[in-house]
Amino acid sequence: MRLLESRKDHSAFAFEHSEEYQQTQHKFLAAVESMEPNNIVVLLQSSPYHVDSLLQLSDACRFQEDQETARDLVERALYSMECAFHSLFSLTSGTCRLDYRRPENRSFYLALYKQMSFLEKRGCPRTALEYCKLILSLEPDEDPLCMLLLIDHLALRARSYEYLIRLFEEWEAHRNLSQLPNFAFSVPLAYFLLSQQADLSEQEVSSAREEACVRIQQALTMFPGVLMPLLEYCSVRPDATVATHHFFGPNAEISQPPALIQLVSLYLGRSHFLWKEPATMSWLEENVHRVLQAVDAGDPAVEACESRRKVLYQRAPRNIHRHVVLSEIKEAVAALPPDVTTQSVLGFDPLPPLDTIYSYVRPEAQPCQPWKHHRPLLPLTAAQLHRGGGATGGRGARGSAPPGPEQTDAGRAGHDGQLPLPRPGGAARGAP
């Protein structure tokens, strides 16, 4: 790793590959093109700390339900990259940046994301939340893995209600978090759950409850298509007034723009179980009826929200598609547009940025083909996955130019008014 740039508020770093590691990377790409996972096992026998091979093989083990081996491979990849850290690079300062456009840096993002996913599944949401914060801190403006679509979920699971509320209050002005369905519904839920805590004063409880009611009504008005699928997920039948009302009826879900369907599917697939508590459902029902009263009274906010939905959510940026692919939530993946589902999606580098900065190229590079995760692996032995050997210098990168659709990352290109998350002002980004 080397230091690219040092400023008053942050420092930019980048992983580098030695010539030997570059040759290993070329062999890895050839192994991926062969679509034979066992070729990667053979490569790891000679290069046991090649990062991309470890991450790719981890996916294969996970799909074959060998979770222990999958976790071990990801931890080995993280250890390999940790050994290459610059002396000034700090995971806890929040001021160190890694440009996702550089292929050498992407492996670190993906390894952190996979480790975070394992932690969440093992029932460690608070630790997973810290990993989520770390990934977001590496590029908070561009957010290449779109961690803002996940951080609210982990904060609620970790019962870090105050943190979620503070994040929303501090970032809403420049990131428009309320335009994301996950924040629109998670923040009022955080206020409501906070009001249920026994150590609060009566005034604090009343204030939190009032804020929760105001914000959930705003969320239901802005995203009416969330209610019915949420009740279905929770196995709750709405009363006749709600079920027959046009505002929350079938048309509310069908008429949603394409990008909004993806965001709603992602949120419900991931967080619906947080709403199953009887007290939460009772509070939601109370506010649904208040929203219907406002709709019947001709509240102008209803029409304003409908106009915003039609304008803001026509297409999702590339980093949201990348997040959906990594999340592996079936409902959200099914909602991806054809230009994403019909292209090659590489497990070790899903949907790379179109403005990738290459530090070296692969000799006579050929377009990589997707690795078929469902292709069976031959039985792995302890000798094949031995822990010995040293890391060849450098960290995971790719040398071939990846294909991709025309969308760009949210924040990377100028905001075109088609989706929330406008990039805040700042210095222009360019190749060092």
Coordinates of C-alpha atoms in Angstrom, one line a residue:
M1 CA 0.0 0.0 0.0
R2 CA 1.2 3.5 -0.8
L3 CA 0.1 7.0 0.2
L4 CA -1.4 8.8 -2.8
E5 CA -2.4 12.1 -1.2
S6 CA -2.6 13.7 2.2
R7 CA -5.0 16.5 3.0
K8 CA -6.1 18.2 6.2
D9 CA -9.2 16.1 6.6
H10 CA -8.3 12.8 4.9
S11 CA -5.6 10.8 3.2
A12 CA -5.9 8.7 0.1
F13 CA -4.2 5.3 -0.1
A14 CA -4.0 2.5 -2.7
F15 CA -2.9 -1.1 -2.7
E16 CA -0.1 -2.0 -5.2
H17 CA 0.8 -5.3 -6.8
S18 CA 4.3 -6.5 -7.3
E19 CA 5.3 -8.1 -10.6
E20 CA 5.1 -11.6 -9.1
Y21 CA 1.6 -10.8 -7.8
Q22 CA 0.6 -9.5 -11.2
Q23 CA 1.6 -12.8 -12.8
T24 CA -0.5 -14.6 -10.2
Q25 CA -3.4 -12.3 -10.9
H26 CA -3.2 -13.2 -14.6
K27 CA -3.3 -16.9 -13.8
F28 CA -6.4 -16.2 -11.6
L29 CA -8.2 -14.5 -14.4
A30 CA -7.4 -17.5 -16.7
A31 CA -8.8 -19.8 -14.0
V32 CA -12.0 -17.8 -13.8
E33 CA -12.4 -17.9 -17.6
S34 CA -12.0 -21.7 -17.5
M35 CA -15.2 -21.8 -15.3
E36 CA -13.6 -24.6 -13.4
P37 CA -13.4 -23.8 -9.6
N38 CA -10.8 -26.5 -9.0
N39 CA -8.3 -24.5 -11.1
I40 CA -8.5 -21.8 -8.4
V41 CA -7.8 -24.5 -5.7
V42 CA -4.7 -25.4 -7.7
L43 CA -3.6 -21.8 -7.9
L44 CA -4.0 -21.4 -4.1
Q45 CA -1.7 -24.3 -3.5
S46 CA 1.2 -22.2 -5.0
S47 CA -0.2 -18.8 -3.9
P48 CA -2.1 -19.4 -0.6
Y49 CA -2.6 -15.7 0.1
H50 CA -3.8 -14.5 -3.3
V51 CA -6.8 -12.4 -2.3
D52 CA -9.1 -12.7 -5.3
S53 CA -8.7 -16.5 -5.3
L54 CA -9.6 -16.7 -1.6
L55 CA -12.7 -14.6 -2.1
Q56 CA -13.8 -16.5 -5.2
L57 CA -13.3 -19.8 -3.5
S58 CA -15.1 -18.6 -0.4
D59 CA -18.2 -17.9 -2.5
A60 CA -18.0 -21.5 -3.9
C61 CA -17.7 -23.0 -0.4
R62 CA -20.6 -20.8 0.8
F63 CA -22.9 -21.9 -2.0
Q64 CA -22.0 -25.5 -1.1
E65 CA -23.0 -24.7 2.5
D66 CA -19.4 -25.1 3.8
Q67 CA -19.7 -21.9 5.9
E68 CA -16.7 -22.6 8.1
T69 CA -14.3 -22.9 5.2
A70 CA -15.9 -19.9 3.5
R71 CA -15.3 -17.7 6.6
D72 CA -11.7 -19.0 7.0
L73 CA -10.9 -18.0 3.4
V74 CA -12.3 -14.5 3.9
E75 CA -10.4 -14.1 7.1
R76 CA -7.2 -15.2 5.3
A77 CA -7.8 -12.6 2.6
L78 CA -8.2 -9.9 5.2
Y79 CA -5.1 -10.9 6.9
S80 CA -3.2 -10.9 3.6
M81 CA -4.2 -7.3 3.0
E82 CA -3.7 -6.2 6.5
C83 CA 0.0 -7.2 6.2
A84 CA 0.4 -4.7 3.4
F85 CA -1.1 -1.7 5.3
H86 CA 0.7 1.6 5.1
S87 CA 2.0 2.7 8.5
L88 CA -0.3 5.8 8.3
F89 CA -3.4 3.8 7.2
S90 CA -5.9 3.5 10.1
L91 CA -9.1 1.6 10.2
T92 CA -10.5 3.6 13.1
S93 CA -9.7 7.2 12.3
G94 CA -12.4 7.6 9.6
T95 CA -10.0 9.7 7.5
C96 CA -8.4 7.1 5.3
R97 CA -9.8 6.8 1.8
L98 CA -9.5 4.0 -0.8
D99 CA -10.6 4.8 -4.3
Y100 CA -13.0 2.0 -5.5
R101 CA -12.1 2.8 -9.1
R102 CA -8.7 1.2 -8.6
P103 CA -9.1 -2.6 -9.0
E104 CA -6.4 -3.3 -6.4
N105 CA -8.6 -1.6 -3.7
R106 CA -11.8 -3.4 -4.5
S107 CA -10.8 -6.7 -2.9
F108 CA -10.5 -5.0 0.5
Y109 CA -14.1 -3.6 0.1
L110 CA -15.5 -7.0 -0.9
A111 CA -13.6 -8.9 1.8
L112 CA -14.9 -6.5 4.5
Y113 CA -18.5 -6.9 3.1
K114 CA -18.3 -10.7 3.1
Q115 CA -16.9 -10.7 6.7
M116 CA -19.7 -8.3 7.7
S117 CA -22.3 -10.7 6.2
F118 CA -20.9 -13.6 8.1
L119 CA -20.9 -11.7 11.3
E120 CA -24.6 -10.7 10.9
K121 CA -25.6 -14.3 10.1
R122 CA -23.8 -15.5 13.2
G123 CA -25.8 -13.1 15.4
C124 CA -23.2 -10.4 15.9
P125 CA -25.1 -7.3 14.6
R126 CA -23.1 -4.8 16.6
T127 CA -19.8 -6.0 15.2
A128 CA -21.3 -6.2 11.7
L129 CA -22.4 -2.5 12.2
E130 CA -18.9 -1.5 12.9
Y131 CA -17.7 -3.2 9.7
C132 CA -20.5 -1.4 7.8
K133 CA -19.3 2.0 9.2
L134 CA -15.7 1.1 8.2
I135 CA -16.7 0.3 4.6
L136 CA -18.7 3.5 4.4
S137 CA -15.8 5.6 5.8
L138 CA -13.5 4.4 3.0
E139 CA -15.5 6.4 0.4
P140 CA -18.4 8.2 2.2
D141 CA -19.3 10.5 -0.7
E142 CA -19.4 7.9 -3.5
D143 CA -20.4 4.9 -1.3
P144 CA -19.5 2.3 -4.0
L145 CA -21.1 -0.6 -2.2
C146 CA -24.1 1.6 -1.2
M147 CA -23.8 0.8 2.5
L148 CA -26.5 3.4 3.3
L149 CA -29.0 0.8 2.1
L150 CA -27.8 -1.5 4.9
I151 CA -26.5 0.6 7.8
D152 CA -30.0 1.4 9.2
H153 CA -30.9 -2.4 9.3
L154 CA -27.7 -3.2 11.2
A155 CA -28.3 -0.3 13.6
L156 CA -31.8 -1.5 14.4
R157 CA -30.6 -5.0 14.9
A158 CA -27.8 -3.8 17.2
R159 CA -30.3 -1.6 19.1
S160 CA -28.2 1.5 18.3
Y161 CA -31.2 3.7 17.9
E162 CA -29.5 6.9 18.9
Y163 CA -26.8 6.3 16.3
L164 CA -29.2 5.8 13.5
I165 CA -31.2 8.9 14.5
R166 CA -28.0 11.0 14.7
L167 CA -26.8 9.7 11.3
F168 CA -30.1 10.6 9.7
E169 CA -30.1 14.1 11.2
E170 CA -26.6 14.9 10.3
W171 CA -26.7 13.5 6.7
E172 CA -30.2 14.3 5.6
A173 CA -29.4 17.8 4.5
H174 CA -26.7 16.8 2.0
R175 CA -27.6 13.1 1.2
N176 CA -31.5 13.2 1.2
L177 CA -31.7 10.0 3.2
S178 CA -35.5 10.4 3.6
Q179 CA -35.8 9.6 -0.2
L180 CA -34.5 6.1 0.5
P181 CA -37.3 3.8 1.6
N182 CA -35.1 2.0 4.1
F183 CA -34.3 5.2 6.0
A184 CA -37.8 6.6 5.6
F185 CA -39.2 3.6 7.6
S186 CA -36.2 2.7 9.8
V187 CA -35.8 6.1 11.4
P188 CA -39.4 6.3 12.7
L189 CA -39.1 2.7 13.9
A190 CA -35.9 3.7 15.7
Y191 CA -37.8 6.5 17.4
F192 CA -40.7 4.2 18.4
L193 CA -38.4 1.5 19.8
L194 CA -36.5 4.2 21.6
S195 CA -39.7 5.3 23.3
Q196 CA -40.2 1.7 24.6
Q197 CA -37.0 1.8 26.6
A198 CA -37.6 1.9 30.4
D199 CA -34.8 4.2 31.3
L200 CA -36.3 7.3 29.6
S201 CA -38.2 10.0 31.3
E202 CA -41.9 10.5 30.6
Q203 CA -41.1 13.7 28.6
E204 CA -38.4 11.8 26.5
V205 CA -40.9 9.0 25.8
S206 CA -43.6 11.4 24.7
S207 CA -41.2 13.3 22.4
A208 CA -39.8 10.1 20.8
R209 CA -43.3 8.7 20.3
E210 CA -44.5 12.0 18.7
E211 CA -41.5 12.1 16.4
A212 CA -42.0 8.5 15.4
C213 CA -45.7 9.1 14.5
V214 CA -44.8 12.2 12.3
R215 CA -42.1 10.4 10.4
I216 CA -43.9 7.1 9.8
Q217 CA -46.8 9.1 8.4
Q218 CA -44.4 10.9 6.1
A219 CA -42.9 7.6 5.0
L220 CA -46.3 6.0 4.3
T221 CA -47.4 9.0 2.3
M222 CA -44.2 9.0 0.2
F223 CA -44.0 5.2 -0.2
P224 CA -47.5 3.8 0.0
G225 CA -46.4 0.7 -2.0
V226 CA -44.5 -0.6 1.0
L227 CA -47.4 -1.2 3.3
M228 CA -49.2 -4.2 1.7
P229 CA -46.1 -6.2 1.0
L230 CA -44.8 -5.5 4.5
L231 CA -48.1 -6.8 6.0
E232 CA -47.9 -9.9 3.8
Y233 CA -44.4 -10.6 4.9
C234 CA -45.5 -10.3 8.6
S235 CA -48.6 -12.5 7.9
V236 CA -50.9 -9.7 9.0
R237 CA -54.3 -9.1 7.3
P238 CA -55.2 -5.4 7.1
D239 CA -58.7 -4.3 8.1
A240 CA -61.4 -3.6 5.4
T241 CA -60.8 0.1 5.5
V242 CA -57.2 -0.2 4.5
A243 CA -57.6 -3.2 2.2
T244 CA -60.2 -1.5 0.1
H245 CA -58.7 2.0 0.0
H246 CA -57.2 3.0 -3.4
F247 CA -54.2 4.7 -1.7
F248 CA -52.7 1.5 -0.4
G249 CA -54.4 -0.8 -2.9
P250 CA -52.7 -3.0 -5.6
N251 CA -52.1 0.1 -7.8
A252 CA -49.8 1.6 -5.2
E253 CA -47.4 -1.2 -5.6
I254 CA -47.8 -1.7 -9.4
S255 CA -47.4 1.9 -10.2
Q256 CA -44.0 2.3 -8.5
P257 CA -41.1 3.3 -10.8
P258 CA -38.5 0.6 -11.6
A259 CA -35.8 1.9 -9.3
L260 CA -38.2 2.3 -6.4
I261 CA -39.3 -1.3 -6.8
Q262 CA -35.7 -2.4 -6.4
L263 CA -35.2 -0.3 -3.3
V264 CA -38.5 -1.5 -1.7
S265 CA -37.8 -5.1 -2.5
L266 CA -34.4 -4.8 -1.0
Y267 CA -35.7 -3.2 2.2
L268 CA -38.6 -5.6 2.7
G269 CA -36.5 -8.7 2.0
R270 CA -34.0 -7.7 4.5
S271 CA -35.9 -5.9 7.3
H272 CA -39.5 -7.1 7.4
F273 CA -39.1 -9.2 10.5
L274 CA -38.2 -6.0 12.5
W275 CA -41.9 -5.0 12.3
K276 CA -43.5 -8.3 13.6
E277 CA -43.8 -7.3 17.2
P278 CA -47.5 -6.8 18.2
A279 CA -46.7 -3.3 19.8
T280 CA -45.0 -2.2 16.6
M281 CA -47.9 -3.4 14.4
S282 CA -50.4 -1.7 16.6
W283 CA -48.5 1.6 16.3
L284 CA -48.2 1.1 12.5
E285 CA -52.0 0.5 12.2
E286 CA -52.8 3.6 14.1
N287 CA -50.7 5.7 11.8
V288 CA -52.0 4.1 8.6
H289 CA -55.5 5.2 9.5
R290 CA -54.2 8.8 10.1
V291 CA -52.6 8.8 6.7
L292 CA -55.9 7.6 5.1
Q293 CA -57.7 10.5 6.9
A294 CA -55.2 12.9 5.4
V295 CA -55.6 11.4 1.9
D296 CA -59.4 11.6 2.1
A297 CA -59.2 15.2 3.3
G298 CA -57.2 16.1 0.2
D299 CA -53.8 16.9 1.9
P300 CA -51.6 18.5 -0.8
A301 CA -48.6 16.6 0.5
V302 CA -50.1 13.4 -1.0
E303 CA -50.0 14.8 -4.5
A304 CA -46.5 16.3 -4.0
C305 CA -45.1 13.0 -2.9
E306 CA -46.7 11.3 -6.0
S307 CA -45.0 13.8 -8.3
R308 CA -41.6 13.2 -6.6
R309 CA -41.9 9.5 -7.0
K310 CA -42.5 9.8 -10.7
V311 CA -39.4 12.0 -11.1
L312 CA -36.8 10.6 -8.8
Y313 CA -36.9 6.8 -9.2
Q314 CA -36.8 6.1 -12.9
R315 CA -33.4 4.3 -12.9
A316 CA -31.0 3.2 -10.2
P317 CA -27.3 4.0 -10.3
R318 CA -24.7 1.4 -10.7
N319 CA -23.6 1.2 -7.0
I320 CA -27.2 0.3 -6.0
H321 CA -27.2 -2.5 -8.6
R322 CA -23.8 -3.7 -7.1
H323 CA -25.3 -3.7 -3.6
V324 CA -28.3 -5.7 -4.8
V325 CA -26.0 -8.3 -6.4
L326 CA -23.9 -8.6 -3.2
S327 CA -27.0 -8.8 -1.0
E328 CA -28.3 -11.9 -2.8
I329 CA -31.8 -11.0 -1.7
K330 CA -34.0 -12.9 -4.2
E331 CA -36.8 -10.3 -4.4
A332 CA -34.3 -7.5 -5.1
V333 CA -32.2 -9.5 -7.6
A334 CA -35.4 -10.4 -9.5
A335 CA -36.2 -6.6 -9.8
L336 CA -32.8 -5.8 -11.5
P337 CA -33.2 -4.4 -15.0
P338 CA -32.3 -6.6 -18.0
D339 CA -29.1 -4.6 -18.8
V340 CA -27.7 -5.9 -15.5
T341 CA -29.1 -9.4 -15.5
T342 CA -27.9 -10.1 -19.1
Q343 CA -24.3 -9.1 -18.6
S344 CA -21.4 -11.0 -17.0
V345 CA -21.3 -10.4 -13.3
L346 CA -18.0 -11.6 -11.8
G347 CA -18.0 -12.8 -8.2
F348 CA -14.7 -11.2 -7.4
D349 CA -15.5 -7.8 -9.0
P350 CA -19.3 -7.3 -9.4
L351 CA -20.3 -4.5 -11.7
P352 CA -16.9 -2.6 -11.8
P353 CA -17.0 1.2 -12.2
L354 CA -17.0 2.3 -15.8
D355 CA -14.2 4.8 -15.0
T356 CA -11.8 2.2 -13.6
I357 CA -8.2 3.4 -13.1
Y358 CA -5.9 0.5 -14.2
S359 CA -2.3 0.5 -12.9
Y360 CA -1.4 -2.4 -15.2
V361 CA -3.1 -4.5 -17.9
R362 CA -3.3 -8.1 -18.6
P363 CA -1.3 -9.3 -21.7
E364 CA -3.6 -10.1 -24.6
A365 CA -6.6 -9.8 -22.2
Q366 CA -9.8 -11.5 -23.1
P367 CA -13.2 -10.6 -21.7
C368 CA -13.8 -12.6 -18.6
Q369 CA -16.8 -14.9 -18.5
P370 CA -18.9 -15.3 -15.3
W371 CA -17.9 -18.0 -13.0
K372 CA -20.8 -20.5 -12.5
H373 CA -21.3 -20.7 -8.8
H374 CA -23.5 -23.7 -9.1
R375 CA -20.7 -25.7 -10.8
P376 CA -19.7 -28.4 -8.2
L377 CA -16.3 -28.3 -6.6
L378 CA -14.2 -31.4 -6.2
P379 CA -13.8 -32.4 -2.5
L380 CA -11.3 -30.1 -0.8
T381 CA -8.8 -31.5 1.5
A382 CA -6.9 -29.9 4.4
A383 CA -3.7 -30.1 2.4
Q384 CA -5.3 -28.2 -0.5
L385 CA -6.4 -25.4 1.8
H386 CA -3.3 -25.5 4.0
R387 CA -2.5 -22.3 6.0
G388 CA 1.2 -22.4 5.2
G389 CA 3.1 -20.2 2.7
G390 CA 3.6 -16.5 2.6
A391 CA 1.7 -13.8 0.8
T392 CA 3.0 -12.8 -2.5
G393 CA 3.5 -9.1 -2.5
G394 CA 0.5 -6.8 -3.1
R395 CA -3.2 -7.3 -2.9
G396 CA -6.2 -8.4 -5.1
A397 CA -6.7 -6.7 -8.4
R398 CA -7.8 -7.4 -11.9
G399 CA -6.2 -6.7 -15.2
S400 CA -8.9 -7.1 -17.8
A401 CA -11.3 -4.4 -18.8
P402 CA -14.8 -5.4 -17.6
P403 CA -18.0 -4.9 -19.5
G404 CA -20.8 -2.9 -17.9
P405 CA -24.1 -1.1 -18.6
E406 CA -24.3 2.7 -19.1
Q407 CA -25.3 3.5 -15.5
T408 CA -22.7 5.1 -13.3
D409 CA -22.4 5.1 -9.5
A410 CA -24.6 7.5 -7.6
G411 CA -22.4 10.4 -6.6
R412 CA -19.6 9.5 -9.1
A413 CA -21.3 11.3 -12.0
G414 CA -23.3 14.4 -11.7
H415 CA -26.7 13.9 -10.1
D416 CA -29.3 13.8 -12.9
G417 CA -32.4 14.0 -10.7
Q418 CA -33.3 10.4 -11.4
L419 CA -32.6 9.0 -7.9
P420 CA -31.8 10.4 -4.4
L421 CA -28.3 10.3 -2.9
P422 CA -26.9 13.4 -4.7
R423 CA -23.2 13.7 -4.2
P424 CA -22.2 16.5 -1.8
G425 CA -19.9 19.2 -3.0
G426 CA -16.2 18.6 -2.8
A427 CA -13.0 18.5 -4.8
A428 CA -13.0 16.9 -8.2
R429 CA -11.9 13.3 -8.4
G430 CA -9.2 12.3 -10.9
A431 CA -6.5 9.7 -11.4
P432 CA -3.5 10.5 -9.2

